[in-house]
Every structure is written in C-alpha cells, then in structure tokens.
Amino acid sequence: MYTNLIISLVIITFSYWFTLQMRNKHFSYNALLDLQRVLFPLKYIVLDELGGVLVTNVIYELARLEIADIIKSQGGKMNICVIAKITGTDEDKLNCLLCFAMSKGFFHILDNGVYANNSISLALKQMTSFAKSHNGLEFYEWLSLPENKGRQEIFSKAINEQDSSSEKGLNQDYDWSQYCNTTFVDFASGIGSYLFQLMTHYPAMKGVLYELPSVIEMSEKLWSINHKQLLNRVQFVRADFFINPPPPADIYFLRSILHNWPDEKAIEILKTVRSAISLTNVNSETTSYFKPKLLIAERIIDDNTPSIIYQVDIMMMFMANGKERTKPEIEKLLDKSGWKFTKITSCRGGFSVIEAVPI
Ligand SMILES: C[S@@+](CC[C@H](N)C(=O)[O-])C[C@H]1O[C@@H](n2cnc3c(N)ncnc32)[C@H](O)[C@@H]1O
Ligand SMILES: *[C@@H]1O[C@H](CO)[C@@H](O)[C@H](O)[C@H]1NC(C)=O
Ligand SMILES: *[C@@H]1O[C@H](CO)[C@@H](O)[C@H](O)[C@H]1NC(C)=O
C-alpha cells in the first residue's frame, strides 16, 4: 500500500515535471513526439528502478533524521515516542516509516513500541538511497558499468531533452558572444549538446568535452556522425572530476553538475577545476588574452522558486545526496574551493549563470 503510494507519487512528479519542462516548447506535433520520447525512456528508467530506489526513499528519510545513530547512542534500543520527540517528528507517521523500514530488514521491534538497531540499520549513514539499493554504487558509477551502456545513452539523451526548454532562456538571456574567441571547456559535458550549439554559433571558439570515459566514447561517435564539421576544433577528454584536472582553457562551464552532489563533493569538483589554472602564467597557456573564468549554470533557489524546482531538489537528494542551492550556498562553495563570485545572471526557463574567477 505504502509502496504503491510512493511509486505513484514519483511517477506523477516526474511526469508533471517533464510536462512543465515541455510546455515552454513551441507546441507542435514534433513537441508531442519529443514528449513521448522523453517520457518513455524516463518512465522506463524509473520503473526499472522502482524495486530498489523507491523503497529506499523512506530509508533515506530515516537516515536524514539520523534515527539509526540516535538509537545506537542510547544503547541500541529506544521507544518510538522518545525517538519522535528527539527528531521533532509525528510519532504515528514516524512509526509508519519505521514499520516499513523494518519490513525491508532495517531495525527490529521489541515490546511496547521499542525499536532496536540491527546490523543493517547501522549501515544507514552516509550513503545515498540510490547506493543502498545498488551494491554501494553511486548513480554515475552504476551508470558507467558496461551492462548499463544502453541506460547511459538514454540518460544522456534524456538530460538533453529535459533541458531543451530552459536552454532557450539560457541561450538568449546570457551574453555568450563575449566568449566567441575562447577555449571553452564543457566540464562534465554529457554528450556536449550545449557546447555544440555554442561552437556552431561562434566559429572561432575551441571546445573541450570533459567527461567520464564511457560518456566520451559515446560522444566521439555522435560528434563524428552529427557534428563532423566541428571535429577540428574540439578535444575529447576522458576524465574523473575527482581526480583529473581539465586542460588549461579560458572558460570552464559546469551546467547541472553541482546539484548532483553534496557540499563536500561539490567543493572537491570545484577544486579540480581550479587546479587547471596557474595564476602566475594565466594568459600564455590559453588561446586568447582572456582571464580564466568559471561559469556555473544551475537552477538557483530564491524567493520566487517555483514548486517544480523543489521537486527536482527532492529527486537530487534522493538520487545523489545532491541539492538545488541558493546563491549564498553557491558562494560558500566557491569560497572554499579557490574561487571568487563575481556575477549572477538569471535567465528565463529557470537557469542562472554564476560567474567566478580564480583567487
Ligand atoms: C546532469 S549531467 C549534466 C550534463 C551536461 N553538463 C548538461 O548540462 O547537459 C551530469 C554529468 O556529470 C558526469 N559525471 C558524473 N560523475 C563524473 C565524474 N566523476 N567525472 C566526470 N564526469 C562525471 C555524468 O556522466 C553526467 O553526464
Ligand atoms: C545496536 O547498538 C548498540 C549500541 O551501540 C550495540 O551495542 C549493539 O551491538 C547494536 N546491535 C546490533 C544488532 O548491531
Ligand atoms: C574575437 O576575435 C576577432 C578577430 O581577432 C576580433 O575582431 C573580435 O573583437 C574578438 N572578439 C572578442 C569578444 O574578443
């Protein structure tokens, strides 16, 4: 019963989100087909994962409330009314979650509403709900397994489609022409759909696709078929953004990257980008007299944030321990990773572009 409810909720959320995403699009038969294409694979992905991911949605909530730790700190067992008081939650609702978790092997119940930890509940901390249901692999690790090649392709294309409505605002409301002569790194580019548009528009721009090896492999194939004319200006870089700095360049563009990660990981990623820039010799390494700049495109949370962004936020938390952030939250990440915030431009469609320079 509970599982069904969650399943329906997630499917409705996803469909609603995508319907809204598509609504900005010029309405045409093609848009309908697009919608179908977008919905089908995502539903497929969601349905495919229901067994694991949705069940652990509840587990995630319990982990967030640190219930396993609270019980453990009190000698391993605790009455539900005390747990509710400590966590500031409603006793009945919490009990409902705990019963459900128990049916999946987390915790066990003693007499009189006393819950006790077990080895499974003790493992609750520090893992996304996704990883808990996928042998400890996080989403992108899992996606790059050889057996998920098909899913990887579907996912990359879905990300493209999903962004295409807000892309209009991003295209039109931010001045990209200032970068027409630069070397432009699309950092964790996916298949580089945004870079492709920029490079097509600006014939002097040099592009870098920086991605996980499995995604680069796919991109090289796609670009050599669809964007042949750009191949002499583009470089494909296989990398892991927790390890390999991107090549020296003028612009480092991170779209929809940070929201996939919790703060400490986001800081690591920003440090990796920062490590590509040596301040003493900034200009000679690059193709133009351009001071290297970081561009972050994300959906920023502010007073006017529509409910839909919060829905994405919940999905991010659930899949990746990630989050949509406010401007001060992004600034804080920048401060901790060697960057200084300089400018924010909000665009129609939901994206904002945040600019930062190395310090
Ligand atoms: C939400 S997608 C955004 C793609 C692209 N920037 C866009 O806006 O369309 C996040 C990307 O991060 C990549 N990624 C995840 N972990 C990575 C890692 N450790 N190193 C490099 N890229 C990674 C994924 O392959 C995925 O394409
Ligand atoms: C539950 O936590 C207590 C306190 O840390 C510990 O002594 C006990 O071994 C744990 N129970 C299990 C089954 O792991
Ligand atoms: C780009 O380079 C061209 C040719 O050198 C130059 O005329 C133009 O002003 C440059 N544009 C920018 C924005 O730097």
PDB file of N, CA and C in Angstrom, residues 6 9-11 13-14 16-17 53-54 56-58 60-61 64 128-130 259-261 299 301 305-325:
ATOM      1  N   ILE A   6       4.067   5.621  -2.915  1.00  0.00           N
ATOM      2  CA  ILE A   6       5.330   6.279  -3.260  1.00  0.00           C
ATOM      3  C   ILE A   6       5.596   6.145  -4.756  1.00  0.00           C
ATOM      4  N   LEU A   9       3.463   8.544  -6.562  1.00  0.00           N
ATOM      5  CA  LEU A   9       3.928   9.916  -6.330  1.00  0.00           C
ATOM      6  C   LEU A   9       5.117  10.254  -7.213  1.00  0.00           C
ATOM      7  N   VAL A  10       6.074   9.333  -7.270  1.00  0.00           N
ATOM      8  CA  VAL A  10       7.284   9.623  -8.046  1.00  0.00           C
ATOM      9  C   VAL A  10       6.960   9.702  -9.521  1.00  0.00           C
ATOM     10  N   ILE A  11       6.117   8.793 -10.000  1.00  0.00           N
ATOM     11  CA  ILE A  11       5.767   8.832 -11.420  1.00  0.00           C
ATOM     12  C   ILE A  11       5.032  10.129 -11.739  1.00  0.00           C
ATOM     13  N   THR A  13       5.235  12.946 -10.112  1.00  0.00           N
ATOM     14  CA  THR A  13       6.201  14.042 -10.020  1.00  0.00           C
ATOM     15  C   THR A  13       7.003  14.154 -11.308  1.00  0.00           C
ATOM     16  N   PHE A  14       7.520  13.021 -11.752  1.00  0.00           N
ATOM     17  CA  PHE A  14       8.336  13.001 -12.961  1.00  0.00           C
ATOM     18  C   PHE A  14       7.540  13.494 -14.158  1.00  0.00           C
ATOM     19  N   TYR A  16       4.818  15.271 -14.280  1.00  0.00           N
ATOM     20  CA  TYR A  16       4.446  16.670 -14.106  1.00  0.00           C
ATOM     21  C   TYR A  16       5.617  17.574 -14.447  1.00  0.00           C
ATOM     22  N   TRP A  17       6.762  17.182 -13.926  1.00  0.00           N
ATOM     23  CA  TRP A  17       7.982  17.941 -14.164  1.00  0.00           C
ATOM     24  C   TRP A  17       8.259  18.052 -15.664  1.00  0.00           C
ATOM     25  N   VAL A  53      15.066   1.777  -5.677  1.00  0.00           N
ATOM     26  CA  VAL A  53      15.178   3.186  -5.320  1.00  0.00           C
ATOM     27  C   VAL A  53      13.973   3.701  -4.531  1.00  0.00           C
ATOM     28  N   LEU A  54      12.781   3.313  -4.953  1.00  0.00           N
ATOM     29  CA  LEU A  54      11.613   3.890  -4.298  1.00  0.00           C
ATOM     30  C   LEU A  54      11.458   3.387  -2.880  1.00  0.00           C
ATOM     31  N   THR A  56      13.765   2.623  -0.917  1.00  0.00           N
ATOM     32  CA  THR A  56      14.740   3.254  -0.047  1.00  0.00           C
ATOM     33  C   THR A  56      14.526   4.755   0.120  1.00  0.00           C
ATOM     34  N   ASN A  57      13.533   5.288  -0.585  1.00  0.00           N
ATOM     35  CA  ASN A  57      13.150   6.668  -0.336  1.00  0.00           C
ATOM     36  C   ASN A  57      12.844   6.880   1.145  1.00  0.00           C
ATOM     37  N   VAL A  58      12.124   5.940   1.683  1.00  0.00           N
ATOM     38  CA  VAL A  58      11.775   6.003   3.092  1.00  0.00           C
ATOM     39  C   VAL A  58      13.028   5.813   3.949  1.00  0.00           C
ATOM     40  N   TYR A  60      15.915   6.615   3.167  1.00  0.00           N
ATOM     41  CA  TYR A  60      16.682   7.857   3.112  1.00  0.00           C
ATOM     42  C   TYR A  60      16.206   8.841   4.175  1.00  0.00           C
ATOM     43  N   GLU A  61      14.896   8.961   4.275  1.00  0.00           N
ATOM     44  CA  GLU A  61      14.318   9.891   5.245  1.00  0.00           C
ATOM     45  C   GLU A  61      14.771   9.512   6.660  1.00  0.00           C
ATOM     46  N   ARG A  64      18.257  10.567   7.079  1.00  0.00           N
ATOM     47  CA  ARG A  64      18.353  12.016   7.235  1.00  0.00           C
ATOM     48  C   ARG A  64      18.042  12.433   8.671  1.00  0.00           C
ATOM     49  N   THR A 128      23.835   7.426  -0.205  1.00  0.00           N
ATOM     50  CA  THR A 128      22.550   7.811  -0.827  1.00  0.00           C
ATOM     51  C   THR A 128      21.618   6.619  -0.842  1.00  0.00           C
ATOM     52  N   SER A 129      20.353   6.898  -0.954  1.00  0.00           N
ATOM     53  CA  SER A 129      19.409   5.799  -1.048  1.00  0.00           C
ATOM     54  C   SER A 129      19.653   5.013  -2.331  1.00  0.00           C
ATOM     55  N   PHE A 130      20.165   5.722  -3.337  1.00  0.00           N
ATOM     56  CA  PHE A 130      20.454   5.015  -4.589  1.00  0.00           C
ATOM     57  C   PHE A 130      21.517   3.946  -4.353  1.00  0.00           C
ATOM     58  N   HIS A 259      24.567  20.389  -8.604  1.00  0.00           N
ATOM     59  CA  HIS A 259      23.325  19.971  -7.922  1.00  0.00           C
ATOM     60  C   HIS A 259      23.233  18.447  -7.750  1.00  0.00           C
ATOM     61  N   ASN A 260      24.124  17.726  -8.427  1.00  0.00           N
ATOM     62  CA  ASN A 260      24.164  16.273  -8.243  1.00  0.00           C
ATOM     63  C   ASN A 260      24.942  15.847  -7.000  1.00  0.00           C
ATOM     64  N   TRP A 261      25.548  16.799  -6.310  1.00  0.00           N
ATOM     65  CA  TRP A 261      26.494  16.407  -5.260  1.00  0.00           C
ATOM     66  C   TRP A 261      26.274  17.162  -3.959  1.00  0.00           C
ATOM     67  N   ARG A 299      19.889  25.782 -11.450  1.00  0.00           N
ATOM     68  CA  ARG A 299      18.602  26.376 -11.087  1.00  0.00           C
ATOM     69  C   ARG A 299      18.707  26.821  -9.637  1.00  0.00           C
ATOM     70  N   ILE A 301      17.814  28.455  -6.108  1.00  0.00           N
ATOM     71  CA  ILE A 301      16.653  28.606  -5.234  1.00  0.00           C
ATOM     72  C   ILE A 301      16.592  30.039  -4.684  1.00  0.00           C
ATOM     73  N   THR A 305      11.245  30.793  -6.344  1.00  0.00           N
ATOM     74  CA  THR A 305      11.427  29.451  -6.873  1.00  0.00           C
ATOM     75  C   THR A 305      10.093  28.721  -7.024  1.00  0.00           C
ATOM     76  N   PRO A 306       9.784  28.269  -8.244  1.00  0.00           N
ATOM     77  CA  PRO A 306       8.531  27.523  -8.423  1.00  0.00           C
ATOM     78  C   PRO A 306       8.654  26.122  -7.827  1.00  0.00           C
ATOM     79  N   SER A 307       7.512  25.577  -7.506  1.00  0.00           N
ATOM     80  CA  SER A 307       7.468  24.289  -6.826  1.00  0.00           C
ATOM     81  C   SER A 307       8.235  23.212  -7.590  1.00  0.00           C
ATOM     82  N   ILE A 308       8.241  23.362  -8.907  1.00  0.00           N
ATOM     83  CA  ILE A 308       8.876  22.347  -9.733  1.00  0.00           C
ATOM     84  C   ILE A 308      10.367  22.186  -9.420  1.00  0.00           C
ATOM     85  N   ILE A 309      11.017  23.294  -9.079  1.00  0.00           N
ATOM     86  CA  ILE A 309      12.440  23.222  -8.759  1.00  0.00           C
ATOM     87  C   ILE A 309      12.632  22.427  -7.464  1.00  0.00           C
ATOM     88  N   TYR A 310      11.692  22.602  -6.543  1.00  0.00           N
ATOM     89  CA  TYR A 310      11.784  21.834  -5.306  1.00  0.00           C
ATOM     90  C   TYR A 310      11.609  20.344  -5.582  1.00  0.00           C
ATOM     91  N   GLN A 311      10.814  20.056  -6.616  1.00  0.00           N
ATOM     92  CA  GLN A 311      10.655  18.648  -6.977  1.00  0.00           C
ATOM     93  C   GLN A 311      11.974  18.077  -7.483  1.00  0.00           C
ATOM     94  N   VAL A 312      12.674  18.883  -8.305  1.00  0.00           N
ATOM     95  CA  VAL A 312      13.981  18.444  -8.777  1.00  0.00           C
ATOM     96  C   VAL A 312      14.907  18.274  -7.572  1.00  0.00           C
ATOM     97  N   ASP A 313      14.785  19.218  -6.652  1.00  0.00           N
ATOM     98  CA  ASP A 313      15.608  19.193  -5.455  1.00  0.00           C
ATOM     99  C   ASP A 313      15.453  17.866  -4.717  1.00  0.00           C
ATOM    100  N   ILE A 314      14.219  17.435  -4.568  1.00  0.00           N
ATOM    101  CA  ILE A 314      13.965  16.184  -3.858  1.00  0.00           C
ATOM    102  C   ILE A 314      14.551  14.998  -4.630  1.00  0.00           C
ATOM    103  N   MET A 315      14.380  15.046  -5.962  1.00  0.00           N
ATOM    104  CA  MET A 315      14.961  13.974  -6.778  1.00  0.00           C
ATOM    105  C   MET A 315      16.481  13.927  -6.599  1.00  0.00           C
ATOM    106  N   MET A 316      17.093  15.116  -6.534  1.00  0.00           N
ATOM    107  CA  MET A 316      18.547  15.184  -6.400  1.00  0.00           C
ATOM    108  C   MET A 316      18.999  14.598  -5.069  1.00  0.00           C
ATOM    109  N   MET A 317      18.244  14.939  -4.028  1.00  0.00           N
ATOM    110  CA  MET A 317      18.591  14.435  -2.707  1.00  0.00           C
ATOM    111  C   MET A 317      18.510  12.911  -2.701  1.00  0.00           C
ATOM    112  N   PHE A 318      17.468  12.452  -3.346  1.00  0.00           N
ATOM    113  CA  PHE A 318      17.137  11.051  -3.329  1.00  0.00           C
ATOM    114  C   PHE A 318      18.127  10.238  -4.169  1.00  0.00           C
ATOM    115  N   MET A 319      18.507  10.775  -5.328  1.00  0.00           N
ATOM    116  CA  MET A 319      19.404  10.028  -6.204  1.00  0.00           C
ATOM    117  C   MET A 319      20.863  10.210  -5.812  1.00  0.00           C
ATOM    118  N   ALA A 320      21.224  11.379  -5.329  1.00  0.00           N
ATOM    119  CA  ALA A 320      22.644  11.678  -5.268  1.00  0.00           C
ATOM    120  C   ALA A 320      23.091  12.407  -4.000  1.00  0.00           C
ATOM    121  N   ASN A 321      22.244  12.548  -3.006  1.00  0.00           N
ATOM    122  CA  ASN A 321      22.556  13.413  -1.868  1.00  0.00           C
ATOM    123  C   ASN A 321      22.846  14.829  -2.332  1.00  0.00           C
ATOM    124  N   GLY A 322      22.388  15.163  -3.512  1.00  0.00           N
ATOM    125  CA  GLY A 322      22.635  16.494  -4.055  1.00  0.00           C
ATOM    126  C   GLY A 322      21.531  17.446  -3.659  1.00  0.00           C
ATOM    127  N   LYS A 323      21.599  18.671  -4.175  1.00  0.00           N
ATOM    128  CA  LYS A 323      20.569  19.651  -3.852  1.00  0.00           C
ATOM    129  C   LYS A 323      20.613  20.835  -4.798  1.00  0.00           C
ATOM    130  N   GLU A 324      19.472  21.479  -4.973  1.00  0.00           N
ATOM    131  CA  GLU A 324      19.478  22.766  -5.648  1.00  0.00           C
ATOM    132  C   GLU A 324      19.867  23.772  -4.578  1.00  0.00           C
ATOM    133  N   ARG A 325      20.656  24.783  -4.959  1.00  0.00           N
ATOM    134  CA  ARG A 325      21.202  25.688  -3.938  1.00  0.00           C
ATOM    135  C   ARG A 325      20.760  27.132  -4.133  1.00  0.00           C
TER     136      ARG A 325
END
